[in-house]
Amino acid sequence: MSRIIVQSQKKLSKINRNIYGHFSEHLGHCIYGGIYVGENSKIPNIDGIRTDVVEALKHIKIPVLRWPGGCFADEYHWKDGIGPKENRKKMVNTNWGGVVEDNSFGTHEFMELCQLLGCEPYINGNLGSGTVQEMSEWVEYLTFPGQSPMADLRRENGRDEPWKVKYFAVGNENWGGGGNMTPEYYANLYRHYQTFLKNYGDNKLYKIACGPGEDDYAWTDTVMRLAGKYMNAISLHYYTVPGIFDIKKGSALEFDEKEYYITLKKALRIDELITKHLQIMDRYDPEHKVDLIVDEWGTWYDVEPGTNPGFLYQQNTMRDALVAALTLNIFNHHSDRITMANIAQTVNVLQAVILTNGEKMILTPTYHVFDLYKSHQDAMLVESSVQTNYIGVDEVKIPQISVSASVDDNNHLNITVANTSMDKTDSTECFIFDKEITAVSASILTGKMNAHNTFEQPDNVHIQKFDDITICDGKLKFEMPPCSVVKIEVQ
Ligand code: AHR
């Protein structure tokens, strides 16, 4: 039995909607096939962009989209992806499968995608193999309103008005694939490159520095010390890998009870990582001018058997839904300092919310968690806590219940709760202070730990109405099925 306490008037911080952001890279079938099929495709599209995928992402209110990578960003030369498609340079995607990248999806296509989605673009510049001039000119091309070489080039390519671009990152994982740099070297390069990223007209950039991978606290320390005052945010990357990264990560579909709990326990580790990186940031930035963003997170398994190992295609089960629910609850709780997070990746790669196969598209369990959680976007986080059992196998123990709660503009209280147990129902009581309960409605996502959707059975896992809630003496009582995520709306 668990006991949740929600103090609905104790407003803590605004949950930036960008915490529910996404990441899409030129990797496998994320962009090509997943998002972009080209104007001549039989798959319904607008200027080559799949309409089914756009509609699905709009439904979960995708707020921001990071592009073009990832590792790909540090070998991407943006001028190869503009102008008439037949003239665009073809290149090798050295990071991801060595396939030919024909650059048919470039800056204009990405900006159109964001416009169709109604989301903010987040562009990752190339520090690893690009020049200062190249990065600087990309910003000019995108945002300069007057006459200039880059603005004129943009006009030649059919776009008169500048776009609005706020989020711009200087490099990706420069401690690894983005150049194997030391933090000192990166910090100096960051200071140098960002100097030439200008604010044109009324466009104001929000500059993001490459931050640490996992628990590389020394990276955060050095980059904050040397370059902290030149950035708006620093990014953290953390992937949940049940096994060992370069040896055997684990299967997306075939895992036992222990591996299930190991995965969830590893997902919960992000709380500690965030807390410790924030403590280091505080030393150099006591006024909290620099935000922490988690612009890559999610599960990473061995690829689906028979698929290209460089394409990172994996299935997605209720275990992934639980990882998403726990992670998003943690982000909500840190929303005073975390202003953006981007799940890796939107379509067909890693913990995707959408999988496609030709003209077919399915929504994964993770998609449904984003759907359940969307009412937290831009709402006020309120105090919530839980008393619950520790469950698991052998030494692998985790809390059974996870929760976060927020109050939206209509004064509705939204509570998201996850039951991590793979086999135990939880009798949950939820005490709500400072709110008269006039109406309650709830939805649930539940299934066996490896339940998933397929192209043959796309609705195995889907959101259902959850009626089994009673109100008595100002508290809610409900039975949380094993392996479930519930969203409760209290009016
Ligand atoms: O998301 C896949 C890869 O993971 C990204 O390209 C890179 O930044 C990270 O290592």
Short mmCIF file of C-alpha atoms in Angstrom, two decimals, residues 1-304:
data_model
loop_
_atom_site.label_atom_id
_atom_site.label_comp_id
_atom_site.label_asym_id
_atom_site.label_seq_id
_atom_site.Cartn_x
_atom_site.Cartn_y
_atom_site.Cartn_z
CA MET A 1 0.00 0.00 0.00
CA SER A 2 1.28 3.49 -0.81
CA ARG A 3 0.33 6.91 0.37
CA ILE A 4 0.71 9.97 -1.83
CA ILE A 5 0.46 13.47 -0.40
CA VAL A 6 -0.22 16.41 -2.70
CA GLN A 7 -0.20 20.01 -1.50
CA SER A 8 -2.07 21.63 -4.31
CA GLN A 9 -1.42 25.21 -3.20
CA LYS A 10 2.28 24.72 -2.66
CA LYS A 11 3.44 25.88 -6.06
CA LEU A 12 7.13 25.25 -6.61
CA SER A 13 8.15 26.04 -10.19
CA LYS A 14 6.76 26.27 -13.68
CA ILE A 15 7.22 23.07 -15.67
CA ASN A 16 8.72 24.35 -18.90
CA ARG A 17 6.87 22.65 -21.72
CA ASN A 18 10.23 22.00 -23.39
CA ILE A 19 10.87 19.27 -20.82
CA TYR A 20 8.59 17.26 -23.13
CA GLY A 21 10.88 17.90 -26.10
CA HIS A 22 12.28 15.53 -28.71
CA PHE A 23 15.46 14.83 -30.61
CA SER A 24 15.67 13.76 -34.25
CA GLU A 25 18.96 12.97 -35.92
CA HIS A 26 20.06 11.94 -39.39
CA LEU A 27 20.38 8.40 -38.08
CA GLY A 28 18.81 5.25 -39.50
CA HIS A 29 15.18 5.90 -40.33
CA CYS A 30 14.54 8.77 -37.97
CA ILE A 31 14.60 11.53 -40.57
CA TYR A 32 14.53 9.56 -43.83
CA GLY A 33 11.52 7.25 -43.93
CA GLY A 34 10.36 8.19 -40.45
CA ILE A 35 9.75 11.91 -40.81
CA TYR A 36 10.69 12.75 -44.39
CA VAL A 37 9.71 10.63 -47.38
CA GLY A 38 10.15 13.15 -50.20
CA GLU A 39 7.55 14.96 -52.28
CA ASN A 40 7.12 12.06 -54.72
CA SER A 41 6.31 9.45 -52.11
CA LYS A 42 2.95 7.62 -52.12
CA ILE A 43 2.89 8.10 -48.36
CA PRO A 44 0.73 11.17 -47.65
CA ASN A 45 3.03 14.13 -47.10
CA ILE A 46 3.37 17.88 -47.18
CA ASP A 47 6.48 18.85 -49.11
CA GLY A 48 7.89 15.43 -48.33
CA ILE A 49 7.08 15.48 -44.59
CA ARG A 50 4.82 12.61 -43.44
CA THR A 51 1.40 13.89 -42.41
CA ASP A 52 0.64 10.90 -40.13
CA VAL A 53 3.79 11.53 -38.08
CA VAL A 54 3.10 15.26 -37.91
CA GLU A 55 -0.45 14.67 -36.68
CA ALA A 56 0.70 12.15 -34.05
CA LEU A 57 3.38 14.51 -32.73
CA LYS A 58 0.97 17.44 -32.65
CA HIS A 59 -1.39 15.35 -30.56
CA ILE A 60 1.21 15.05 -27.80
CA LYS A 61 1.99 18.76 -28.20
CA ILE A 62 5.64 18.36 -29.12
CA PRO A 63 7.10 21.65 -27.89
CA VAL A 64 10.66 21.62 -29.26
CA LEU A 65 12.70 19.50 -31.66
CA ARG A 66 16.49 19.14 -31.64
CA TRP A 67 18.25 18.56 -34.99
CA PRO A 68 20.40 17.49 -36.94
CA GLY A 69 22.26 15.45 -34.28
CA GLY A 70 23.82 14.06 -32.13
CA CYS A 71 27.07 12.80 -33.53
CA PHE A 72 25.81 13.70 -36.99
CA ALA A 73 25.76 17.40 -36.05
CA ASP A 74 29.52 17.48 -35.73
CA GLU A 75 30.02 16.32 -39.30
CA TYR A 76 27.12 18.26 -40.82
CA HIS A 77 27.88 21.13 -43.16
CA TRP A 78 24.64 23.03 -43.45
CA LYS A 79 25.38 24.56 -46.84
CA ASP A 80 25.26 21.04 -48.33
CA GLY A 81 21.57 20.91 -47.38
CA ILE A 82 20.20 24.06 -49.06
CA GLY A 83 19.29 24.99 -52.63
CA PRO A 84 17.92 22.80 -55.41
CA LYS A 85 17.87 19.20 -54.25
CA GLU A 86 19.48 17.84 -57.37
CA ASN A 87 22.55 19.97 -56.68
CA ARG A 88 22.91 19.02 -53.05
CA LYS A 89 26.10 17.25 -52.12
CA LYS A 90 25.98 13.62 -51.17
CA MET A 91 28.05 12.60 -48.18
CA VAL A 92 28.73 9.51 -46.10
CA ASN A 93 27.06 9.29 -42.74
CA THR A 94 30.17 7.96 -41.03
CA ASN A 95 28.62 7.67 -37.60
CA TRP A 96 25.50 5.82 -38.54
CA GLY A 97 25.87 2.86 -40.88
CA GLY A 98 28.10 4.53 -43.48
CA VAL A 99 25.07 5.17 -45.67
CA VAL A 100 24.79 7.93 -48.26
CA GLU A 101 23.26 11.12 -46.95
CA ASP A 102 21.80 12.98 -49.91
CA ASN A 103 21.03 16.13 -47.93
CA SER A 104 17.47 16.25 -49.27
CA PHE A 105 16.34 17.14 -45.76
CA GLY A 106 18.14 20.33 -44.77
CA THR A 107 17.57 23.66 -43.10
CA HIS A 108 14.43 24.68 -45.03
CA GLU A 109 12.85 21.26 -44.60
CA PHE A 110 13.59 21.23 -40.87
CA MET A 111 12.17 24.68 -40.35
CA GLU A 112 9.05 23.69 -42.29
CA LEU A 113 8.72 20.58 -40.13
CA CYS A 114 8.82 22.72 -36.98
CA GLN A 115 6.25 25.04 -38.44
CA LEU A 116 3.92 22.12 -39.26
CA LEU A 117 4.41 20.74 -35.75
CA GLY A 118 3.96 24.14 -34.12
CA CYS A 119 7.14 23.56 -32.14
CA GLU A 120 10.36 25.46 -31.49
CA PRO A 121 13.43 24.51 -33.50
CA TYR A 122 16.56 23.62 -31.58
CA ILE A 123 19.59 23.57 -33.87
CA ASN A 124 22.85 21.89 -32.96
CA GLY A 125 25.85 23.55 -34.61
CA ASN A 126 28.98 21.77 -35.82
CA LEU A 127 31.96 22.47 -33.60
CA GLY A 128 33.77 19.18 -34.21
CA SER A 129 34.53 19.54 -37.91
CA GLY A 130 33.05 22.92 -38.82
CA THR A 131 34.52 26.38 -38.74
CA VAL A 132 33.54 29.43 -36.73
CA GLN A 133 32.57 31.12 -39.98
CA GLU A 134 30.31 28.23 -40.96
CA MET A 135 28.47 28.24 -37.65
CA SER A 136 28.20 32.00 -37.61
CA GLU A 137 26.83 32.06 -41.16
CA TRP A 138 24.19 29.47 -40.32
CA VAL A 139 22.74 31.81 -37.72
CA GLU A 140 22.93 34.68 -40.23
CA TYR A 141 21.20 32.56 -42.89
CA LEU A 142 18.44 31.59 -40.51
CA THR A 143 17.76 34.86 -38.75
CA PHE A 144 19.14 37.94 -40.52
CA PRO A 145 16.27 40.17 -41.65
CA GLY A 146 18.13 42.68 -43.87
CA GLN A 147 20.50 42.41 -46.75
CA SER A 148 23.60 40.30 -46.21
CA PRO A 149 25.37 37.51 -48.10
CA MET A 150 23.60 34.78 -46.12
CA ALA A 151 20.18 36.47 -46.00
CA ASP A 152 20.41 36.96 -49.77
CA LEU A 153 21.31 33.31 -50.23
CA ARG A 154 18.27 32.35 -48.16
CA ARG A 155 16.10 34.49 -50.42
CA GLU A 156 17.60 32.87 -53.51
CA ASN A 157 16.49 29.59 -51.99
CA GLY A 158 12.91 30.79 -51.69
CA ARG A 159 12.64 32.14 -48.16
CA ASP A 160 12.33 35.87 -47.84
CA GLU A 161 11.56 36.34 -44.16
CA PRO A 162 14.07 35.21 -41.57
CA TRP A 163 13.01 32.43 -39.25
CA LYS A 164 12.95 32.74 -35.49
CA VAL A 165 15.52 30.48 -33.88
CA LYS A 166 16.10 30.60 -30.18
CA TYR A 167 17.83 27.37 -29.18
CA PHE A 168 21.29 26.87 -30.64
CA ALA A 169 23.95 24.45 -29.36
CA VAL A 170 27.69 24.74 -29.89
CA GLY A 171 28.78 21.16 -30.53
CA ASN A 172 27.65 17.77 -29.32
CA GLU A 173 29.44 15.31 -27.04
CA ASN A 174 32.73 17.05 -27.76
CA TRP A 175 34.33 14.92 -25.03
CA GLY A 176 33.73 11.92 -27.34
CA GLY A 177 32.60 11.64 -30.97
CA GLY A 178 32.48 15.44 -31.28
CA GLY A 179 36.26 15.82 -31.15
CA ASN A 180 37.63 13.95 -28.11
CA MET A 181 38.35 17.28 -26.48
CA THR A 182 39.44 18.02 -22.96
CA PRO A 183 37.01 20.25 -21.05
CA GLU A 184 39.55 23.09 -21.06
CA TYR A 185 39.93 22.91 -24.83
CA TYR A 186 36.17 22.71 -25.38
CA ALA A 187 35.49 25.60 -22.99
CA ASN A 188 37.88 27.83 -24.92
CA LEU A 189 36.43 26.80 -28.26
CA TYR A 190 32.92 27.35 -26.91
CA ARG A 191 33.84 30.91 -25.85
CA HIS A 192 35.35 31.52 -29.28
CA TYR A 193 32.49 30.11 -31.42
CA GLN A 194 29.67 31.60 -29.41
CA THR A 195 31.17 35.08 -29.83
CA PHE A 196 30.23 34.95 -33.51
CA LEU A 197 26.66 33.73 -32.98
CA LYS A 198 24.84 37.04 -33.20
CA ASN A 199 21.40 38.24 -32.34
CA TYR A 200 19.94 39.69 -35.54
CA GLY A 201 16.82 41.89 -35.63
CA ASP A 202 14.65 40.83 -32.73
CA ASN A 203 15.91 37.25 -32.75
CA LYS A 204 17.57 36.36 -29.47
CA LEU A 205 19.63 33.21 -29.25
CA TYR A 206 19.67 30.94 -26.24
CA LYS A 207 23.14 29.40 -26.37
CA ILE A 208 23.68 25.85 -25.19
CA ALA A 209 27.09 24.44 -24.31
CA CYS A 210 28.02 20.79 -24.60
CA GLY A 211 27.77 19.35 -21.14
CA PRO A 212 28.74 16.07 -19.57
CA GLY A 213 27.90 12.51 -20.35
CA GLU A 214 26.48 10.77 -17.29
CA ASP A 215 28.62 11.39 -14.20
CA ASP A 216 31.49 13.32 -15.77
CA TYR A 217 31.45 15.92 -13.02
CA ALA A 218 34.91 17.18 -13.94
CA TRP A 219 33.58 18.24 -17.36
CA THR A 220 30.76 20.26 -15.80
CA ASP A 221 33.14 21.82 -13.31
CA THR A 222 35.69 22.96 -15.89
CA VAL A 223 33.25 24.12 -18.56
CA MET A 224 31.20 26.06 -16.02
CA ARG A 225 34.34 27.61 -14.52
CA LEU A 226 35.83 28.69 -17.84
CA ALA A 227 32.77 29.39 -19.96
CA GLY A 228 29.74 29.53 -17.64
CA LYS A 229 29.15 33.23 -18.12
CA TYR A 230 28.86 32.88 -21.92
CA MET A 231 26.01 30.39 -22.01
CA ASN A 232 22.30 30.13 -21.28
CA ALA A 233 22.39 26.41 -20.65
CA ILE A 234 24.61 23.38 -20.47
CA SER A 235 23.40 19.99 -21.61
CA LEU A 236 23.53 16.57 -19.96
CA HIS A 237 23.26 13.25 -21.80
CA TYR A 238 22.17 10.10 -20.04
CA TYR A 239 21.05 6.81 -21.56
CA THR A 240 19.49 3.91 -19.66
CA VAL A 241 21.35 0.77 -20.72
CA PRO A 242 20.39 -2.38 -18.81
CA GLY A 243 23.57 -4.27 -19.75
CA ILE A 244 27.06 -3.08 -20.62
CA PHE A 245 27.27 -0.50 -23.37
CA ASP A 246 29.86 -1.84 -25.80
CA ILE A 247 29.39 -5.49 -24.93
CA LYS A 248 25.74 -6.40 -24.55
CA LYS A 249 23.22 -3.71 -23.86
CA GLY A 250 20.31 -6.12 -23.55
CA SER A 251 17.31 -6.93 -25.70
CA ALA A 252 14.39 -4.55 -26.12
CA LEU A 253 11.84 -7.36 -26.00
CA GLU A 254 13.40 -10.36 -24.29
CA PHE A 255 14.32 -9.63 -20.72
CA ASP A 256 13.59 -11.22 -17.40
CA GLU A 257 12.22 -9.80 -14.20
CA LYS A 258 15.65 -8.85 -12.87
CA GLU A 259 16.64 -7.05 -16.06
CA TYR A 260 13.34 -5.17 -15.89
CA TYR A 261 14.16 -3.84 -12.42
CA ILE A 262 17.79 -3.16 -13.34
CA THR A 263 16.55 -0.99 -16.21
CA LEU A 264 14.19 1.01 -14.01
CA LYS A 265 16.83 1.40 -11.33
CA LYS A 266 19.28 2.72 -13.90
CA ALA A 267 16.64 5.12 -15.21
CA LEU A 268 16.14 6.47 -11.68
CA ARG A 269 19.85 7.29 -11.52
CA ILE A 270 19.19 10.42 -13.56
CA ASP A 271 17.86 12.07 -10.40
CA GLU A 272 21.24 11.77 -8.70
CA LEU A 273 23.09 12.91 -11.84
CA ILE A 274 20.94 16.01 -12.15
CA THR A 275 21.31 16.85 -8.47
CA LYS A 276 25.09 16.53 -8.50
CA HIS A 277 25.64 18.43 -11.75
CA LEU A 278 23.40 21.21 -10.42
CA GLN A 279 25.46 21.39 -7.23
CA ILE A 280 28.60 21.93 -9.30
CA MET A 281 26.87 24.52 -11.48
CA ASP A 282 25.77 26.37 -8.35
CA ARG A 283 29.40 26.94 -7.36
CA TYR A 284 30.02 29.02 -10.47
CA ASP A 285 26.51 30.33 -10.99
CA PRO A 286 24.87 30.95 -7.61
CA GLU A 287 22.23 33.14 -9.23
CA HIS A 288 21.08 30.29 -11.49
CA LYS A 289 21.53 32.16 -14.74
CA VAL A 290 22.54 28.94 -16.51
CA ASP A 291 19.92 26.24 -17.00
CA LEU A 292 20.53 22.51 -17.19
CA ILE A 293 18.97 20.77 -20.15
CA VAL A 294 18.95 17.03 -20.80
CA ASP A 295 19.03 17.02 -24.55
CA GLU A 296 19.50 13.26 -24.93
CA TRP A 297 17.86 10.68 -22.70
CA GLY A 298 16.13 7.33 -23.06
CA THR A 299 16.71 3.60 -23.22
CA TRP A 300 19.40 2.07 -25.41
CA TYR A 301 19.26 -1.66 -26.19
CA ASP A 302 20.84 -3.97 -28.75
CA VAL A 303 19.29 -3.30 -32.14
CA GLU A 304 16.32 -5.35 -33.31
#
